[in-house]
Coordinates of C-alpha atoms in Angstrom, one line a residue:
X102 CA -100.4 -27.4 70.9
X103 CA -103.6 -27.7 72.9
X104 CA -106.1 -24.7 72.3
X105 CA -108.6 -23.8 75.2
X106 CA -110.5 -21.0 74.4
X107 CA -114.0 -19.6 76.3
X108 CA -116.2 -19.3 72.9
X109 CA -119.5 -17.3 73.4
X110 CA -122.6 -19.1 71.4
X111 CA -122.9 -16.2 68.6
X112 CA -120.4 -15.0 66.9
X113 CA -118.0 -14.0 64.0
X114 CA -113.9 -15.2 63.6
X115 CA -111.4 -14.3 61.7
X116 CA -108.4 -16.1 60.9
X117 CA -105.0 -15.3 59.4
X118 CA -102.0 -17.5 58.8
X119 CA -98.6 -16.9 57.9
X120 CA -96.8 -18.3 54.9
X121 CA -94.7 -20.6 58.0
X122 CA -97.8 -21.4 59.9
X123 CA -98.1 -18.9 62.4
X124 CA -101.8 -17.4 63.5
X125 CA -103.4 -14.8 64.7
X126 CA -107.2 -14.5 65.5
X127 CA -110.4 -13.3 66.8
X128 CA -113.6 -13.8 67.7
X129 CA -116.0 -11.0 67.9
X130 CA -119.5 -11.6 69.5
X131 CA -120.6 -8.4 68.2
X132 CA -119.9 -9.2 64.6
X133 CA -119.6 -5.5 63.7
X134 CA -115.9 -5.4 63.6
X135 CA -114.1 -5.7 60.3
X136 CA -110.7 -7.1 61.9
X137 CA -108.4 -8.2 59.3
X138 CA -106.0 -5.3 59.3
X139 CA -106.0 -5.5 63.4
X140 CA -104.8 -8.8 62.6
X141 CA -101.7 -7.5 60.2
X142 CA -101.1 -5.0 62.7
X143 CA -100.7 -7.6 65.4
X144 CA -98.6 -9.5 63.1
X145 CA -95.7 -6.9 62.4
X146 CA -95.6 -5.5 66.0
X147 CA -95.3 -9.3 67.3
X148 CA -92.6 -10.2 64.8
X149 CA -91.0 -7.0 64.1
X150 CA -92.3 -6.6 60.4
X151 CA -91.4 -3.1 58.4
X152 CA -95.1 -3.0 57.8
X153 CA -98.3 -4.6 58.0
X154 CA -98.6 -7.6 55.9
X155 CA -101.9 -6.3 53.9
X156 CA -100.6 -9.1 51.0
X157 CA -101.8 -11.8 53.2
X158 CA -105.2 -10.7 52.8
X159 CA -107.4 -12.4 52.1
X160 CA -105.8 -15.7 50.7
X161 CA -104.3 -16.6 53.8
X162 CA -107.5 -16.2 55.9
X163 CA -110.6 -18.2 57.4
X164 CA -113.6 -16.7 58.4
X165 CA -116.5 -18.3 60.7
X166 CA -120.1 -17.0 61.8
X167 CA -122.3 -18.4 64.0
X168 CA -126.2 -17.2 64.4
X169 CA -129.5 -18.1 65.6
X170 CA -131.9 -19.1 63.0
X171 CA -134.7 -17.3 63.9
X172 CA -137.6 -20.6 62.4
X173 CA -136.0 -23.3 64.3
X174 CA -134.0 -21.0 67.6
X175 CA -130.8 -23.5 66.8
X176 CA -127.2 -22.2 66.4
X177 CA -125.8 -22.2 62.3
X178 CA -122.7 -22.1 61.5
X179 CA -120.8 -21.3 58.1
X180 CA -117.3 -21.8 57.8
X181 CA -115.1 -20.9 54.9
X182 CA -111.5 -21.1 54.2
X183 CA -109.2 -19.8 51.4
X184 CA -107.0 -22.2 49.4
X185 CA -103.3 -21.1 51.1
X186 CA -105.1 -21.7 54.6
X187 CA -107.3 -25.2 53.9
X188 CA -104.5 -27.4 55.4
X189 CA -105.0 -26.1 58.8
X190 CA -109.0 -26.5 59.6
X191 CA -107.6 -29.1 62.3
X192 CA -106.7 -25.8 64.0
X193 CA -109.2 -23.9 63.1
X194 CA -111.8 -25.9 64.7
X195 CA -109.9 -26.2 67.8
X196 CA -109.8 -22.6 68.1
X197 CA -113.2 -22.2 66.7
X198 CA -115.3 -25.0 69.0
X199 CA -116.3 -27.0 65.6
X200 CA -115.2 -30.1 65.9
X201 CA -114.3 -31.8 63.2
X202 CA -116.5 -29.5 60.8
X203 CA -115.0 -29.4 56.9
X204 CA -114.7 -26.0 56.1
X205 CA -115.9 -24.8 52.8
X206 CA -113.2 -23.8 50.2
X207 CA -113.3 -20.2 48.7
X208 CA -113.2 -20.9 45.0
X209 CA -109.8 -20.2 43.8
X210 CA -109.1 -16.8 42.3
X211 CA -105.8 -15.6 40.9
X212 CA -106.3 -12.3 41.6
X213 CA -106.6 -12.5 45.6
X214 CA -105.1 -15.9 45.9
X215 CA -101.5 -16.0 44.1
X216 CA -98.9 -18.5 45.7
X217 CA -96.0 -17.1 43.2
X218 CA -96.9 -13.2 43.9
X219 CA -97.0 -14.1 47.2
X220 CA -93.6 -15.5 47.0
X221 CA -91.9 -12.3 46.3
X222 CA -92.9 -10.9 49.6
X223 CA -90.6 -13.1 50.7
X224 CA -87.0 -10.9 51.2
X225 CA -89.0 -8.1 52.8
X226 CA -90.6 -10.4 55.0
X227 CA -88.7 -13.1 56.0
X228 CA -90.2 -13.7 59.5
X229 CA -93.3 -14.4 57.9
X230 CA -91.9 -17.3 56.4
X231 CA -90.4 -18.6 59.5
X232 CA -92.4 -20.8 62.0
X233 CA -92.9 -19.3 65.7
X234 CA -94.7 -22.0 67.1
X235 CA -97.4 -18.6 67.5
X236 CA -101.0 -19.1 68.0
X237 CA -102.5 -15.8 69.2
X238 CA -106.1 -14.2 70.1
X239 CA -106.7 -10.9 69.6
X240 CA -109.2 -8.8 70.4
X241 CA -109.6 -4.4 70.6
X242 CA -109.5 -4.1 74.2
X243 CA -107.0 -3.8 77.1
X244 CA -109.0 -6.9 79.0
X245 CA -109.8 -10.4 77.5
X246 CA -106.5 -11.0 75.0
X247 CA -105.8 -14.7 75.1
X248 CA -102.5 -15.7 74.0
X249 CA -100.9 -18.6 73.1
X250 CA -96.7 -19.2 72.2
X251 CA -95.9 -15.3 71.8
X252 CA -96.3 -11.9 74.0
X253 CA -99.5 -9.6 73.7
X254 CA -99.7 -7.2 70.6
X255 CA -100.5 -3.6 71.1
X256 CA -103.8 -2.6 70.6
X257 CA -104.3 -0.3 67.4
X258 CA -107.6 1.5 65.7
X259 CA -106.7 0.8 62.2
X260 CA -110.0 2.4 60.1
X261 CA -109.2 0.1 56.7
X262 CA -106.4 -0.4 54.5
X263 CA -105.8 -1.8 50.4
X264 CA -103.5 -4.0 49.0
X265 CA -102.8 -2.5 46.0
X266 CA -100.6 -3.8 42.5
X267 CA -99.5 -1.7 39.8
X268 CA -98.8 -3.3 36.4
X269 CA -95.7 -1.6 34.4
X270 CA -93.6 -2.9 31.2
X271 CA -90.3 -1.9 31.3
X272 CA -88.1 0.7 33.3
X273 CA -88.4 3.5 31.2
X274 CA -89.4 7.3 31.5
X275 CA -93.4 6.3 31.5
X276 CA -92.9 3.7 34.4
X277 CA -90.9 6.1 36.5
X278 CA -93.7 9.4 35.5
X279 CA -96.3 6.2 37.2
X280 CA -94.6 5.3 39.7
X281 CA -93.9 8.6 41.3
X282 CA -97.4 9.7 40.6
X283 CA -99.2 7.1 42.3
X284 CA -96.9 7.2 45.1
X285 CA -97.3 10.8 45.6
X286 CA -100.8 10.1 45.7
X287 CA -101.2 7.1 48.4
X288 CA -98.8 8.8 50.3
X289 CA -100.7 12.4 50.7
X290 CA -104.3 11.6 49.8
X291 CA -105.0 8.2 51.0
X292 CA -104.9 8.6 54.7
X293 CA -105.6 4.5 54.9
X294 CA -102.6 1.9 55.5
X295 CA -101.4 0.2 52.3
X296 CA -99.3 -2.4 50.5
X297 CA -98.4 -1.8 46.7
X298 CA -96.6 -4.1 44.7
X299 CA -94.8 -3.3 41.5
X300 CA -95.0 -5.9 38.8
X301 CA -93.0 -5.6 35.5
X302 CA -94.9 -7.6 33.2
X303 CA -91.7 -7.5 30.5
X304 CA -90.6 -9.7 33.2
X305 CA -93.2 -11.7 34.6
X306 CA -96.1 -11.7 31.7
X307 CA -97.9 -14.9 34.4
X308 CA -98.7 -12.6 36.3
X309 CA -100.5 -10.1 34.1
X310 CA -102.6 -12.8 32.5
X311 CA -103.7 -14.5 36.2
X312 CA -104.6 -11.0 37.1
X313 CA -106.7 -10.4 34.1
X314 CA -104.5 -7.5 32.8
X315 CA -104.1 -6.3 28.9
X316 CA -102.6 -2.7 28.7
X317 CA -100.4 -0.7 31.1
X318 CA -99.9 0.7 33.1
X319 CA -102.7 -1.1 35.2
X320 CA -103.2 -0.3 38.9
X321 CA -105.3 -3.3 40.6
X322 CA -107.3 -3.0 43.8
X323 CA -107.0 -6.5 45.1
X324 CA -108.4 -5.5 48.7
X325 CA -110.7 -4.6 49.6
X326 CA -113.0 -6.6 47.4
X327 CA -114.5 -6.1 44.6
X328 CA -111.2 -6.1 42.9
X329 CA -110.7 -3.3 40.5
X330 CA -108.6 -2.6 37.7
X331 CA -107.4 1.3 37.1
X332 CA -106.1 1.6 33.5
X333 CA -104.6 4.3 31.9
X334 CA -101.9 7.2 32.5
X335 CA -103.1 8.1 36.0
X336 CA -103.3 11.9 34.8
X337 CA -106.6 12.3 36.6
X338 CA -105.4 11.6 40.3
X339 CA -108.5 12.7 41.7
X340 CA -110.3 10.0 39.9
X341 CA -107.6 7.4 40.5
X342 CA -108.1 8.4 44.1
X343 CA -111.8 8.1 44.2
X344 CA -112.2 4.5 42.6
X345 CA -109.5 3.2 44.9
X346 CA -111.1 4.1 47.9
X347 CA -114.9 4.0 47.2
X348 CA -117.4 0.6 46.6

């Protein structure tokens, strides 16, 4: 498919991809706009998702800025891709204007950028693993949405959101006493979109070690970077609360 897309000279993109290849994007000439969970919002109202896809932040995404150097008046450009998305930069820089510009690679990371965790999204989501042909620009206003292969998404004022994993062994009284604490507390204190994922570590150990996690139960803030690590009995919810949402 042929992009053709108006690009002002300054600005920042953001790209996210799908698991099947499927894309949705922006360009912001203000650059003040943090637009990655506009993006998963556009994503489950187009394909009918139960929820945004937080989880494909940010190891399915591209970012791009373009500024004036103030010495030498010309345009700059930096361009960097996570692992999961590298394969497309064809279509990034026909979206983008770049040419054939070779994107620099985010350095892996396990704890962002995990194909198999990923992977288990998979029954919720199936559509996101499905190809729609879907290469779509968004952008927060009712005038200037570009779309390409799908219909226009509605337009949403979505503040931030987390993608959140908590780190259990077993299915015993302690795990259940976690879980249904730190669900009570998203649910009434967080007041921000998010996606937690439950990982049994009796059953999947790979994933404890790629995420850096000794003891549970563990409760990971994967996104909004820095990643952090919550461990203990969650007893102090106030606290729990506080170093999910803040730095």
């Amino acid at each position: 498919m042929t992009v053709s897309v108006a690009l002002p000279e300054i600005f920042k993109g953001i790209a996210l991809f799908t698991p099947g290849g499927d894309l949705v994007y922006c360009i912001d000439p203000t650059k003040q706009t943090h637009w990655h969970l506009h993006l998963c919002a556009s994503l489950q109202d187009i394909l009918g998702l139960p929820e945004p896809p937080h989880f494909l932040v940010p190891g399915c995404t591209a970012t791009i800025d373009r500024w004036r150097d103030p010495r030498s008046d010309r345009v700059r450009t930096s361009a960097e891709v996570y692992p999961l998305a590298r394969r497309y930069q064809p279509l990034l820089n026909a979206i983008f204007g770049t040419d054939d510009r070779d994107w620099h690679t985010v350095p892996w990371s396990e704890s962002v950028c995990n194909p198999s965790l990923l992977e288990t999204y998979r029954p919720r989501f199936p559509q996101l693993w499905e190809s729609h042909d879907l290469i779509l620009r968004y952008e927060n206003s009712s005038s200037g949405r570009e779309t390409a292969g799908a219909p226009e998404p509605k337009t949403t004022e979505t503040p931030r959101g987390y993608v959140l994993r908590l780190f259990v062994s077993g299915n015993n009284a302690t795990t259940k006493h976690t879980l249904q604490s730190i669900h009570r507390l998203l649910e009434r204190e967080l007041h921000h979109p998010y996606t937690l994922k439950v990982i049994d570590i009796s059953k999947h150990p790979e994933q404890a070690e790629s995420n850096h996690v000794s003891a549970i139960p563990t409760l990971v803030r994967v996104w909004p970077q820095p990643v952090k690590r919550i461990v203990g009995e969650f007893e102090d919810l106030s606290r729990v609360l506080q170093l999910i949402a803040t730095g």
